[in-house]
Amino acid sequence: MKYDFKKVNGGVCAAKGFSANGLNCGINPDKNKNDLCLVYSDVMCNTAAVYTQNKVKGAPIVVTKRNLEKSGGKSQAIIANSKNANTANADGEQKAERMCILAAQELDISPEQVIVASTGVIGEVLPIEPIENAVKKLKEGLSYDGNERAVNAIMTTDTVKKEFAVQFIIDGKTCTLGGMAKGSGMIHPNMATTLNFITTDTAIESELMQKALSEVVKVTYNCLTVDGDTSTNDMISVMANGMAGNEMICTENEYYEIFKEALYEVLMNLTRMLAKDGEGATKLIECTCEKASDLDTAITVAKSIVRSPLVKSGIFGSDANWGRILCAIGYAEADFDINKVDVDVSSGAGSIAACRNGLIIGFSEEEAKKVLLEDEIFIDVKLNNGDISAKAWGCDLTYDYVKINGDYRS
Amino acid sequence: MKYDFKKVNGGVCAAKGFSANGLNCGINPDKNKNDLCLVYSDVMCNTAAVYTQNKVKGAPIVVTKRNLEKSGGKSQAIIANSKNANTANADGEQKAERMCILAAQELDISPEQVIVASTGVIGEVLPIEPIENAVKKLKEGLSYDGNERAVNAIMTTDTVKKEFAVQFIIDGKTCTLGGMAKGSGMIHPNMATTLNFITTDTAIESELMQKALSEVVKVTYNCLTVDGDTSTNDMISVMANGMAGNEMICTENEYYEIFKEALYEVLMNLTRMLAKDGEGATKLIECTCEKASDLDTAITVAKSIVRSPLVKSGIFGSDANWGRILCAIGYAEADFDINKVDVDVSSGAGSIAACRNGLIIGFSEEEAKKVLLEDEIFIDVKLNNGDISAKAWGCDLTYDYVKINGDYRS
């Protein structure tokens, strides 16, 4: 029985004891756009994180990983900038470490208790002086409602801010779990995620939280693709400060299950938001692969469809070219019998049976057009080979994607 | 020492004894566009073929495969249509078999000695009557210079015809090997190819030819990607009728090596043409991955780059965003040390050093723009980990790709 979560506002500050701030320190020449943020917990947090598997790892990823190893999975703050990814530069790690030192000094904690992140252009040297000059003011402006200033600071080509938070009861205590995310292009997480910061006041052990995070990331962020590219800077961190007052969760009991479901609820919603706001996107595409023999097969098939440029551009044009969906299913690297496959395409405007037993069936062009003109398109694939499902999210491929990426560095 | 091949005209009719024809039979409402073709050899041919690995196999693929198994690798004709892929329809195989019967009857051969192919929209029933009515005229119009009419018949979204042929000496005899290809969108061959018909008058055994074909396809067509989609109808066939008069090649001797090199020369050039004419493309992208430890690594890295939508759109915009190339190298599923990687980008207008030892280095924006404004861009990656190389081909991602695929079925 799925837990009935209560949706709340506040993003990364929704949970007790988390404050945040964001400002423009000068890395971004547009003074109206924040480019530096800070997130802080009143008390130390158990922390879990997942990072990009790209061989090119942004310097912040390398430093954060090292910090969490040194601190034994504890952190108390996040410092992050946008506009520059601090990646593929010779002095990257030194700069990322400096950012941790600056934050740590202001907050009176150790540098290895700081998570550092950067997002933006790769291969341009990160200017550290603007950060040096702004960090005092950044710390002084921390507030329990500073989440909006913070999320604004991590946005790059995003057109909307992405925040989501839920509340639930564990051990008789009200717990909150929320977060903020950014990501628009260069999204095809592989054992990793985009830039995402999750906070919670639940008391839970680091290792257990890491387990929950890895499992939830596998079926949410890792099933997200905007353009098939896995970024060098993808990461997700979860900080748990225990201020809800529940008894520490240290086994996979019913409370662990509720916590994991809450994490799924938040990450799944952030994933949908990231897909819907993909660079140039006009439509969200959500693909469910059902009745698969195993989870990996379901995931592989669902991702194959949302990744296909032909499916994506067809949906942009509201073109009922079901053959492309079938083609994408057919080249997915998984084992199943194509002659048992059914496909349905739906939206708020209706539903069309596109394929039965691997064959495309007749349909009304008028009906199909109505369905495809909506801004959220659902593709449902049944492999009829088992009872496991998975979802994947993506968006249409549009002229604007090309326009945005034809000249990103300006 | 690489053989010095002589380039000749004639495409699929360049080799001795091959005639062809193409006409509009009515499947394509545009009377000026051919939609049905025939290729015929005066004598029986040893035949080799490679097909799509997509689980959704066009009915023509299924039937051709079966024919070649029944005939013991012998064929004497090809019948192919465009505008309709005859795929994912309930009566597909029956229709594909009917096409073989019709061609066989006109040419006085067996149906299983006919290769059948279709290309176009998936999931629309193939109208067989136009083909029934046209096949007599199609056969009567066969000529030794009919290659242009034939290649016109297999084109769909291609904007230029793709033909290539070379001549060489084996055993003192002049041999010719040539072919025609089509393919524009839905190209990302995986152990397969686009629609390609190769003919030669060299005398060579089927099994040996199949071996050469598989090896050459691996480093040409399988390294081609326009949009990452592997089609349901990809195939390549090679027919060898022995009319050059050389002694039958039945071992991997020096003559086999020359033959294989000729096959590489033709397939590589057709591959480049397919990449350059990718849907909406304004630029060819050729990526060479050198100094790799093994062939699969070199191929994987090269393909990763040419497949990346971010690299492709950046090149469309002539934007020197080297970070994207590095990112694509970084997520390639292969083993190498990113800290040893060098990248150079060049064209007819010059060459830029983009990356040394995994770090992006400074460069002149003006120089880079000059290089990227050309219509053939070469990306050279050195893994500095061995001495094996491979190439991959692709094209830029443009507004026109989106436009063409936003409404393909009209």
PDB file of N, CA and C in Angstrom, chain A residues 54-56 88-90 123 186 227 229-230 308-310 313-314 316-317 319-321 323-324 326-327 330-332 334 336 338 359-360 365 397-399 401-403 405-409, chain B residues 54-56 88-90 122-123 186 227 229-230 308-310 313-314 316-317 319-321 323-324 326-327 330-332 334 336 338 359-360 365 397-399 401-403 405-409:
ATOM      1  N   ASN A  54      31.114   9.272 -15.722  1.00  0.00           N
ATOM      2  CA  ASN A  54      31.928   9.774 -16.831  1.00  0.00           C
ATOM      3  C   ASN A  54      33.386   9.755 -16.375  1.00  0.00           C
ATOM      4  N   LYS A  55      34.287   9.304 -17.251  1.00  0.00           N
ATOM      5  CA  LYS A  55      35.714   9.262 -16.876  1.00  0.00           C
ATOM      6  C   LYS A  55      36.252  10.657 -16.620  1.00  0.00           C
ATOM      7  N   VAL A  56      35.638  11.633 -17.302  1.00  0.00           N
ATOM      8  CA  VAL A  56      36.016  13.012 -17.058  1.00  0.00           C
ATOM      9  C   VAL A  56      35.176  13.456 -15.874  1.00  0.00           C
ATOM     10  N   ALA A  88      38.064  19.964 -16.326  1.00  0.00           N
ATOM     11  CA  ALA A  88      39.085  19.876 -17.388  1.00  0.00           C
ATOM     12  C   ALA A  88      40.040  21.069 -17.369  1.00  0.00           C
ATOM     13  N   ASN A  89      40.211  21.643 -16.197  1.00  0.00           N
ATOM     14  CA  ASN A  89      41.211  22.707 -16.020  1.00  0.00           C
ATOM     15  C   ASN A  89      42.299  22.166 -15.105  1.00  0.00           C
ATOM     16  N   ALA A  90      43.517  22.644 -15.309  1.00  0.00           N
ATOM     17  CA  ALA A  90      44.647  22.120 -14.543  1.00  0.00           C
ATOM     18  C   ALA A  90      44.531  22.422 -13.039  1.00  0.00           C
ATOM     19  N   GLY A 123      35.974  23.507 -19.275  1.00  0.00           N
ATOM     20  CA  GLY A 123      37.235  23.907 -19.908  1.00  0.00           C
ATOM     21  C   GLY A 123      37.578  25.378 -19.811  1.00  0.00           C
ATOM     22  N   MET A 186      22.724  18.098 -21.714  1.00  0.00           N
ATOM     23  CA  MET A 186      23.763  17.197 -21.229  1.00  0.00           C
ATOM     24  C   MET A 186      23.209  16.330 -20.099  1.00  0.00           C
ATOM     25  N   ASP A 227      19.301  14.367 -23.839  1.00  0.00           N
ATOM     26  CA  ASP A 227      19.983  14.239 -25.119  1.00  0.00           C
ATOM     27  C   ASP A 227      21.020  13.141 -25.164  1.00  0.00           C
ATOM     28  N   ASP A 229      23.511  12.535 -23.449  1.00  0.00           N
ATOM     29  CA  ASP A 229      24.866  12.830 -22.958  1.00  0.00           C
ATOM     30  C   ASP A 229      24.951  12.768 -21.439  1.00  0.00           C
ATOM     31  N   THR A 230      25.889  11.994 -20.926  1.00  0.00           N
ATOM     32  CA  THR A 230      26.114  11.918 -19.473  1.00  0.00           C
ATOM     33  C   THR A 230      27.120  12.988 -19.100  1.00  0.00           C
ATOM     34  N   SER A 308      15.554   8.025 -28.284  1.00  0.00           N
ATOM     35  CA  SER A 308      15.593   8.029 -29.746  1.00  0.00           C
ATOM     36  C   SER A 308      15.301   9.412 -30.353  1.00  0.00           C
ATOM     37  N   PRO A 309      16.252   9.958 -31.114  1.00  0.00           N
ATOM     38  CA  PRO A 309      16.015  11.265 -31.741  1.00  0.00           C
ATOM     39  C   PRO A 309      14.826  11.238 -32.698  1.00  0.00           C
ATOM     40  N   LEU A 310      14.593  10.081 -33.317  1.00  0.00           N
ATOM     41  CA  LEU A 310      13.464   9.988 -34.239  1.00  0.00           C
ATOM     42  C   LEU A 310      12.137   9.985 -33.496  1.00  0.00           C
ATOM     43  N   SER A 313      11.782  13.694 -32.151  1.00  0.00           N
ATOM     44  CA  SER A 313      11.412  14.724 -33.130  1.00  0.00           C
ATOM     45  C   SER A 313      10.013  14.473 -33.675  1.00  0.00           C
ATOM     46  N   GLY A 314       9.638  13.207 -33.780  1.00  0.00           N
ATOM     47  CA  GLY A 314       8.282  12.887 -34.224  1.00  0.00           C
ATOM     48  C   GLY A 314       7.245  13.435 -33.258  1.00  0.00           C
ATOM     49  N   PHE A 316       7.696  15.960 -31.297  1.00  0.00           N
ATOM     50  CA  PHE A 316       7.715  17.420 -31.436  1.00  0.00           C
ATOM     51  C   PHE A 316       6.737  17.836 -32.524  1.00  0.00           C
ATOM     52  N   GLY A 317       6.762  17.081 -33.627  1.00  0.00           N
ATOM     53  CA  GLY A 317       5.883  17.408 -34.736  1.00  0.00           C
ATOM     54  C   GLY A 317       4.488  16.824 -34.581  1.00  0.00           C
ATOM     55  N   ASP A 319       3.625  13.904 -34.727  1.00  0.00           N
ATOM     56  CA  ASP A 319       3.463  12.947 -35.811  1.00  0.00           C
ATOM     57  C   ASP A 319       3.331  11.522 -35.273  1.00  0.00           C
ATOM     58  N   ALA A 320       2.241  10.862 -35.650  1.00  0.00           N
ATOM     59  CA  ALA A 320       1.965   9.520 -35.129  1.00  0.00           C
ATOM     60  C   ALA A 320       2.772   8.445 -35.837  1.00  0.00           C
ATOM     61  N   ASN A 321       4.100   8.588 -35.808  1.00  0.00           N
ATOM     62  CA  ASN A 321       4.966   7.641 -36.499  1.00  0.00           C
ATOM     63  C   ASN A 321       5.336   6.520 -35.534  1.00  0.00           C
ATOM     64  N   GLY A 323       6.096   3.537 -35.993  1.00  0.00           N
ATOM     65  CA  GLY A 323       7.209   2.696 -36.426  1.00  0.00           C
ATOM     66  C   GLY A 323       8.502   3.039 -35.716  1.00  0.00           C
ATOM     67  N   ARG A 324       8.669   4.318 -35.409  1.00  0.00           N
ATOM     68  CA  ARG A 324       9.903   4.713 -34.742  1.00  0.00           C
ATOM     69  C   ARG A 324       9.962   4.188 -33.318  1.00  0.00           C
ATOM     70  N   LEU A 326       8.534   1.470 -32.299  1.00  0.00           N
ATOM     71  CA  LEU A 326       8.787   0.039 -32.457  1.00  0.00           C
ATOM     72  C   LEU A 326      10.258  -0.203 -32.766  1.00  0.00           C
ATOM     73  N   CYS A 327      10.823   0.625 -33.604  1.00  0.00           N
ATOM     74  CA  CYS A 327      12.228   0.506 -33.978  1.00  0.00           C
ATOM     75  C   CYS A 327      13.115   0.685 -32.748  1.00  0.00           C
ATOM     76  N   GLY A 330      12.978  -2.281 -30.694  1.00  0.00           N
ATOM     77  CA  GLY A 330      13.698  -3.367 -31.354  1.00  0.00           C
ATOM     78  C   GLY A 330      15.207  -3.331 -31.214  1.00  0.00           C
ATOM     79  N   TYR A 331      15.781  -2.139 -31.054  1.00  0.00           N
ATOM     80  CA  TYR A 331      17.243  -2.123 -30.921  1.00  0.00           C
ATOM     81  C   TYR A 331      17.701  -1.991 -29.477  1.00  0.00           C
ATOM     82  N   ALA A 332      16.766  -2.044 -28.557  1.00  0.00           N
ATOM     83  CA  ALA A 332      17.147  -2.024 -27.139  1.00  0.00           C
ATOM     84  C   ALA A 332      17.938  -3.309 -26.874  1.00  0.00           C
ATOM     85  N   ALA A 334      18.256  -5.915 -24.978  1.00  0.00           N
ATOM     86  CA  ALA A 334      17.597  -6.704 -23.939  1.00  0.00           C
ATOM     87  C   ALA A 334      16.938  -7.902 -24.600  1.00  0.00           C
ATOM     88  N   PHE A 336      13.784 -10.193 -25.233  1.00  0.00           N
ATOM     89  CA  PHE A 336      12.332 -10.362 -25.147  1.00  0.00           C
ATOM     90  C   PHE A 336      11.856 -10.699 -26.548  1.00  0.00           C
ATOM     91  N   ILE A 338       9.767  -9.853 -29.620  1.00  0.00           N
ATOM     92  CA  ILE A 338       9.126  -8.686 -30.239  1.00  0.00           C
ATOM     93  C   ILE A 338       7.685  -8.984 -30.648  1.00  0.00           C
ATOM     94  N   LEU A 359       3.003  -5.788 -34.205  1.00  0.00           N
ATOM     95  CA  LEU A 359       2.522  -5.244 -35.470  1.00  0.00           C
ATOM     96  C   LEU A 359       1.790  -3.926 -35.237  1.00  0.00           C
ATOM     97  N   ILE A 360       2.026  -3.008 -36.160  1.00  0.00           N
ATOM     98  CA  ILE A 360       1.358  -1.714 -36.037  1.00  0.00           C
ATOM     99  C   ILE A 360      -0.071  -1.859 -36.522  1.00  0.00           C
ATOM    100  N   GLU A 365      -6.002   9.039 -37.614  1.00  0.00           N
ATOM    101  CA  GLU A 365      -4.985  10.100 -37.643  1.00  0.00           C
ATOM    102  C   GLU A 365      -5.444  11.301 -36.828  1.00  0.00           C
ATOM    103  N   LEU A 397      12.474  16.582 -29.226  1.00  0.00           N
ATOM    104  CA  LEU A 397      13.653  17.209 -29.827  1.00  0.00           C
ATOM    105  C   LEU A 397      13.155  18.308 -30.747  1.00  0.00           C
ATOM    106  N   THR A 398      13.553  19.535 -30.441  1.00  0.00           N
ATOM    107  CA  THR A 398      12.967  20.680 -31.125  1.00  0.00           C
ATOM    108  C   THR A 398      14.020  21.574 -31.780  1.00  0.00           C
ATOM    109  N   TYR A 399      13.535  22.535 -32.539  1.00  0.00           N
ATOM    110  CA  TYR A 399      14.440  23.515 -33.153  1.00  0.00           C
ATOM    111  C   TYR A 399      15.222  24.241 -32.047  1.00  0.00           C
ATOM    112  N   TYR A 401      16.256  23.163 -29.206  1.00  0.00           N
ATOM    113  CA  TYR A 401      17.397  22.397 -28.674  1.00  0.00           C
ATOM    114  C   TYR A 401      18.624  22.727 -29.517  1.00  0.00           C
ATOM    115  N   VAL A 402      18.425  22.676 -30.837  1.00  0.00           N
ATOM    116  CA  VAL A 402      19.529  22.928 -31.760  1.00  0.00           C
ATOM    117  C   VAL A 402      20.025  24.360 -31.600  1.00  0.00           C
ATOM    118  N   LYS A 403      19.074  25.280 -31.451  1.00  0.00           N
ATOM    119  CA  LYS A 403      19.442  26.692 -31.333  1.00  0.00           C
ATOM    120  C   LYS A 403      20.257  26.931 -30.058  1.00  0.00           C
ATOM    121  N   ASN A 405      21.956  24.799 -28.316  1.00  0.00           N
ATOM    122  CA  ASN A 405      23.251  24.121 -28.299  1.00  0.00           C
ATOM    123  C   ASN A 405      24.154  24.434 -29.476  1.00  0.00           C
ATOM    124  N   GLY A 406      23.610  25.205 -30.413  1.00  0.00           N
ATOM    125  CA  GLY A 406      24.437  25.623 -31.544  1.00  0.00           C
ATOM    126  C   GLY A 406      25.422  26.676 -31.091  1.00  0.00           C
ATOM    127  N   ASP A 407      25.088  27.358 -30.002  1.00  0.00           N
ATOM    128  CA  ASP A 407      26.012  28.376 -29.507  1.00  0.00           C
ATOM    129  C   ASP A 407      25.856  28.575 -28.016  1.00  0.00           C
ATOM    130  N   TYR A 408      26.218  27.570 -27.234  1.00  0.00           N
ATOM    131  CA  TYR A 408      26.018  27.559 -25.788  1.00  0.00           C
ATOM    132  C   TYR A 408      26.939  28.496 -25.040  1.00  0.00           C
ATOM    133  N   ARG A 409      28.121  28.687 -25.591  1.00  0.00           N
ATOM    134  CA  ARG A 409      29.099  29.403 -24.770  1.00  0.00           C
ATOM    135  C   ARG A 409      28.867  30.904 -24.717  1.00  0.00           C
TER     136      ARG A 409
ATOM    137  N   ASN B  54      18.316  -5.226 -35.227  1.00  0.00           N
ATOM    138  CA  ASN B  54      17.098  -4.767 -34.560  1.00  0.00           C
ATOM    139  C   ASN B  54      16.150  -5.951 -34.457  1.00  0.00           C
ATOM    140  N   LYS B  55      15.508  -6.116 -33.291  1.00  0.00           N
ATOM    141  CA  LYS B  55      14.588  -7.247 -33.120  1.00  0.00           C
ATOM    142  C   LYS B  55      13.410  -7.140 -34.080  1.00  0.00           C
ATOM    143  N   VAL B  56      13.087  -5.898 -34.436  1.00  0.00           N
ATOM    144  CA  VAL B  56      12.028  -5.692 -35.420  1.00  0.00           C
ATOM    145  C   VAL B  56      12.709  -5.794 -36.772  1.00  0.00           C
ATOM    146  N   ALA B  88       6.455  -4.425 -39.949  1.00  0.00           N
ATOM    147  CA  ALA B  88       5.453  -4.374 -38.876  1.00  0.00           C
ATOM    148  C   ALA B  88       4.030  -4.456 -39.404  1.00  0.00           C
ATOM    149  N   ASN B  89       3.884  -5.096 -40.546  1.00  0.00           N
ATOM    150  CA  ASN B  89       2.548  -5.351 -41.098  1.00  0.00           C
ATOM    151  C   ASN B  89       2.316  -6.852 -41.046  1.00  0.00           C
ATOM    152  N   ALA B  90       1.071  -7.247 -40.882  1.00  0.00           N
ATOM    153  CA  ALA B  90       0.765  -8.673 -40.743  1.00  0.00           C
ATOM    154  C   ALA B  90       1.076  -9.475 -42.010  1.00  0.00           C
ATOM    155  N   ILE B 122       7.434   2.763 -41.775  1.00  0.00           N
ATOM    156  CA  ILE B 122       7.133   1.488 -41.118  1.00  0.00           C
ATOM    157  C   ILE B 122       5.674   1.465 -40.696  1.00  0.00           C
ATOM    158  N   GLY B 123       5.040   0.332 -40.881  1.00  0.00           N
ATOM    159  CA  GLY B 123       3.692   0.160 -40.343  1.00  0.00           C
ATOM    160  C   GLY B 123       2.567   0.521 -41.293  1.00  0.00           C
ATOM    161  N   MET B 186      17.484   7.650 -39.381  1.00  0.00           N
ATOM    162  CA  MET B 186      17.399   6.301 -38.815  1.00  0.00           C
ATOM    163  C   MET B 186      18.650   5.510 -39.191  1.00  0.00           C
ATOM    164  N   ASP B 227      21.718   9.550 -36.394  1.00  0.00           N
ATOM    165  CA  ASP B 227      20.924   9.935 -35.236  1.00  0.00           C
ATOM    166  C   ASP B 227      20.797   8.848 -34.183  1.00  0.00           C
ATOM    167  N   ASP B 229      19.796   5.926 -34.250  1.00  0.00           N
ATOM    168  CA  ASP B 229      18.751   4.906 -34.397  1.00  0.00           C
ATOM    169  C   ASP B 229      19.156   3.811 -35.374  1.00  0.00           C
ATOM    170  N   THR B 230      19.093   2.568 -34.949  1.00  0.00           N
ATOM    171  CA  THR B 230      19.371   1.433 -35.835  1.00  0.00           C
ATOM    172  C   THR B 230      18.076   1.036 -36.513  1.00  0.00           C
ATOM    173  N   SER B 308      27.092  12.029 -30.155  1.00  0.00           N
ATOM    174  CA  SER B 308      26.657  12.996 -29.147  1.00  0.00           C
ATOM    175  C   SER B 308      25.873  14.169 -29.729  1.00  0.00           C
ATOM    176  N   PRO B 309      24.615  14.339 -29.316  1.00  0.00           N
ATOM    177  CA  PRO B 309      23.816  15.464 -29.817  1.00  0.00           C
ATOM    178  C   PRO B 309      24.447  16.811 -29.474  1.00  0.00           C
ATOM    179  N   LEU B 310      25.148  16.870 -28.347  1.00  0.00           N
ATOM    180  CA  LEU B 310      25.778  18.128 -27.970  1.00  0.00           C
ATOM    181  C   LEU B 310      26.976  18.440 -28.865  1.00  0.00           C
ATOM    182  N   SER B 313      25.367  19.351 -32.361  1.00  0.00           N
ATOM    183  CA  SER B 313      24.742  20.668 -32.481  1.00  0.00           C
ATOM    184  C   SER B 313      25.778  21.775 -32.331  1.00  0.00           C
ATOM    185  N   GLY B 314      26.803  21.521 -31.523  1.00  0.00           N
ATOM    186  CA  GLY B 314      27.878  22.508 -31.385  1.00  0.00           C
ATOM    187  C   GLY B 314      28.589  22.730 -32.709  1.00  0.00           C
ATOM    188  N   PHE B 316      27.276  22.246 -35.617  1.00  0.00           N
ATOM    189  CA  PHE B 316      26.333  22.949 -36.487  1.00  0.00           C
ATOM    190  C   PHE B 316      26.500  24.455 -36.283  1.00  0.00           C
ATOM    191  N   GLY B 317      26.633  24.848 -35.028  1.00  0.00           N
ATOM    192  CA  GLY B 317      26.762  26.266 -34.717  1.00  0.00           C
ATOM    193  C   GLY B 317      28.189  26.768 -34.829  1.00  0.00           C
ATOM    194  N   ASP B 319      30.583  26.115 -33.033  1.00  0.00           N
ATOM    195  CA  ASP B 319      30.965  26.527 -31.697  1.00  0.00           C
ATOM    196  C   ASP B 319      32.080  25.636 -31.148  1.00  0.00           C
ATOM    197  N   ALA B 320      33.192  26.251 -30.772  1.00  0.00           N
ATOM    198  CA  ALA B 320      34.363  25.490 -30.319  1.00  0.00           C
ATOM    199  C   ALA B 320      34.215  25.010 -28.875  1.00  0.00           C
ATOM    200  N   ASN B 321      33.148  24.259 -28.602  1.00  0.00           N
ATOM    201  CA  ASN B 321      32.892  23.786 -27.243  1.00  0.00           C
ATOM    202  C   ASN B 321      33.563  22.428 -27.054  1.00  0.00           C
ATOM    203  N   GLY B 323      34.679  20.997 -24.543  1.00  0.00           N
ATOM    204  CA  GLY B 323      34.259  20.240 -23.359  1.00  0.00           C
ATOM    205  C   GLY B 323      33.283  19.127 -23.714  1.00  0.00           C
ATOM    206  N   ARG B 324      32.464  19.362 -24.734  1.00  0.00           N
ATOM    207  CA  ARG B 324      31.484  18.344 -25.099  1.00  0.00           C
ATOM    208  C   ARG B 324      32.170  17.125 -25.720  1.00  0.00           C
ATOM    209  N   LEU B 326      35.172  16.146 -25.010  1.00  0.00           N
ATOM    210  CA  LEU B 326      35.807  15.479 -23.870  1.00  0.00           C
ATOM    211  C   LEU B 326      34.768  14.691 -23.073  1.00  0.00           C
ATOM    212  N   CYS B 327      33.605  15.284 -22.901  1.00  0.00           N
ATOM    213  CA  CYS B 327      32.524  14.627 -22.166  1.00  0.00           C
ATOM    214  C   CYS B 327      32.110  13.345 -22.879  1.00  0.00           C
ATOM    215  N   GLY B 330      34.601  10.772 -22.358  1.00  0.00           N
ATOM    216  CA  GLY B 330      34.528  10.306 -20.970  1.00  0.00           C
ATOM    217  C   GLY B 330      33.432   9.316 -20.660  1.00  0.00           C
ATOM    218  N   TYR B 331      32.316   9.374 -21.410  1.00  0.00           N
ATOM    219  CA  TYR B 331      31.271   8.409 -21.097  1.00  0.00           C
ATOM    220  C   TYR B 331      31.259   7.222 -22.048  1.00  0.00           C
ATOM    221  N   ALA B 332      32.246   7.150 -22.901  1.00  0.00           N
ATOM    222  CA  ALA B 332      32.348   5.982 -23.785  1.00  0.00           C
ATOM    223  C   ALA B 332      32.612   4.761 -22.901  1.00  0.00           C
ATOM    224  N   ALA B 334      34.504   2.195 -22.376  1.00  0.00           N
ATOM    225  CA  ALA B 334      35.763   1.543 -22.751  1.00  0.00           C
ATOM    226  C   ALA B 334      36.792   1.868 -21.684  1.00  0.00           C
ATOM    227  N   PHE B 336      40.333   3.207 -20.639  1.00  0.00           N
ATOM    228  CA  PHE B 336      41.536   3.965 -20.989  1.00  0.00           C
ATOM    229  C   PHE B 336      41.708   5.030 -19.919  1.00  0.00           C
ATOM    230  N   ILE B 338      41.893   8.711 -18.975  1.00  0.00           N
ATOM    231  CA  ILE B 338      41.477  10.020 -19.505  1.00  0.00           C
ATOM    232  C   ILE B 338      42.609  11.049 -19.429  1.00  0.00           C
ATOM    233  N   LEU B 359      43.148  17.637 -20.428  1.00  0.00           N
ATOM    234  CA  LEU B 359      42.798  19.009 -20.053  1.00  0.00           C
ATOM    235  C   LEU B 359      42.618  19.865 -21.299  1.00  0.00           C
ATOM    236  N   ILE B 360      41.630  20.734 -21.225  1.00  0.00           N
ATOM    237  CA  ILE B 360      41.359  21.615 -22.359  1.00  0.00           C
ATOM    238  C   ILE B 360      42.380  22.751 -22.336  1.00  0.00           C
ATOM    239  N   GLU B 365      39.853  31.753 -30.529  1.00  0.00           N
ATOM    240  CA  GLU B 365      38.451  31.615 -30.928  1.00  0.00           C
ATOM    241  C   GLU B 365      38.285  31.859 -32.429  1.00  0.00           C
ATOM    242  N   LEU B 397      23.927  18.232 -36.102  1.00  0.00           N
ATOM    243  CA  LEU B 397      22.499  18.189 -35.765  1.00  0.00           C
ATOM    244  C   LEU B 397      21.947  19.583 -36.006  1.00  0.00           C
ATOM    245  N   THR B 398      21.000  19.672 -36.929  1.00  0.00           N
ATOM    246  CA  THR B 398      20.529  20.977 -37.391  1.00  0.00           C
ATOM    247  C   THR B 398      19.029  21.148 -37.236  1.00  0.00           C
ATOM    248  N   TYR B 399      18.578  22.366 -37.489  1.00  0.00           N
ATOM    249  CA  TYR B 399      17.136  22.647 -37.470  1.00  0.00           C
ATOM    250  C   TYR B 399      16.439  21.747 -38.491  1.00  0.00           C
ATOM    251  N   TYR B 401      17.111  18.760 -39.437  1.00  0.00           N
ATOM    252  CA  TYR B 401      16.877  17.388 -38.963  1.00  0.00           C
ATOM    253  C   TYR B 401      15.531  17.341 -38.258  1.00  0.00           C
ATOM    254  N   VAL B 402      15.343  18.321 -37.379  1.00  0.00           N
ATOM    255  CA  VAL B 402      14.102  18.372 -36.604  1.00  0.00           C
ATOM    256  C   VAL B 402      12.913  18.583 -37.532  1.00  0.00           C
ATOM    257  N   LYS B 403      13.093  19.451 -38.519  1.00  0.00           N
ATOM    258  CA  LYS B 403      11.997  19.762 -39.437  1.00  0.00           C
ATOM    259  C   LYS B 403      11.620  18.527 -40.247  1.00  0.00           C
ATOM    260  N   ASN B 405      12.142  15.420 -39.529  1.00  0.00           N
ATOM    261  CA  ASN B 405      11.591  14.328 -38.727  1.00  0.00           C
ATOM    262  C   ASN B 405      10.402  14.702 -37.872  1.00  0.00           C
ATOM    263  N   GLY B 406      10.067  15.987 -37.890  1.00  0.00           N
ATOM    264  CA  GLY B 406       8.879  16.408 -37.153  1.00  0.00           C
ATOM    265  C   GLY B 406       7.634  15.971 -37.893  1.00  0.00           C
ATOM    266  N   ASP B 407       7.772  15.761 -39.208  1.00  0.00           N
ATOM    267  CA  ASP B 407       6.606  15.302 -39.950  1.00  0.00           C
ATOM    268  C   ASP B 407       7.020  14.485 -41.156  1.00  0.00           C
ATOM    269  N   TYR B 408       7.570  13.316 -40.924  1.00  0.00           N
ATOM    270  CA  TYR B 408       8.132  12.478 -41.968  1.00  0.00           C
ATOM    271  C   TYR B 408       7.093  11.814 -42.855  1.00  0.00           C
ATOM    272  N   ARG B 409       5.945  11.550 -42.272  1.00  0.00           N
ATOM    273  CA  ARG B 409       5.022  10.712 -43.024  1.00  0.00           C
ATOM    274  C   ARG B 409       4.286  11.459 -44.124  1.00  0.00           C
TER     275      ARG B 409
END
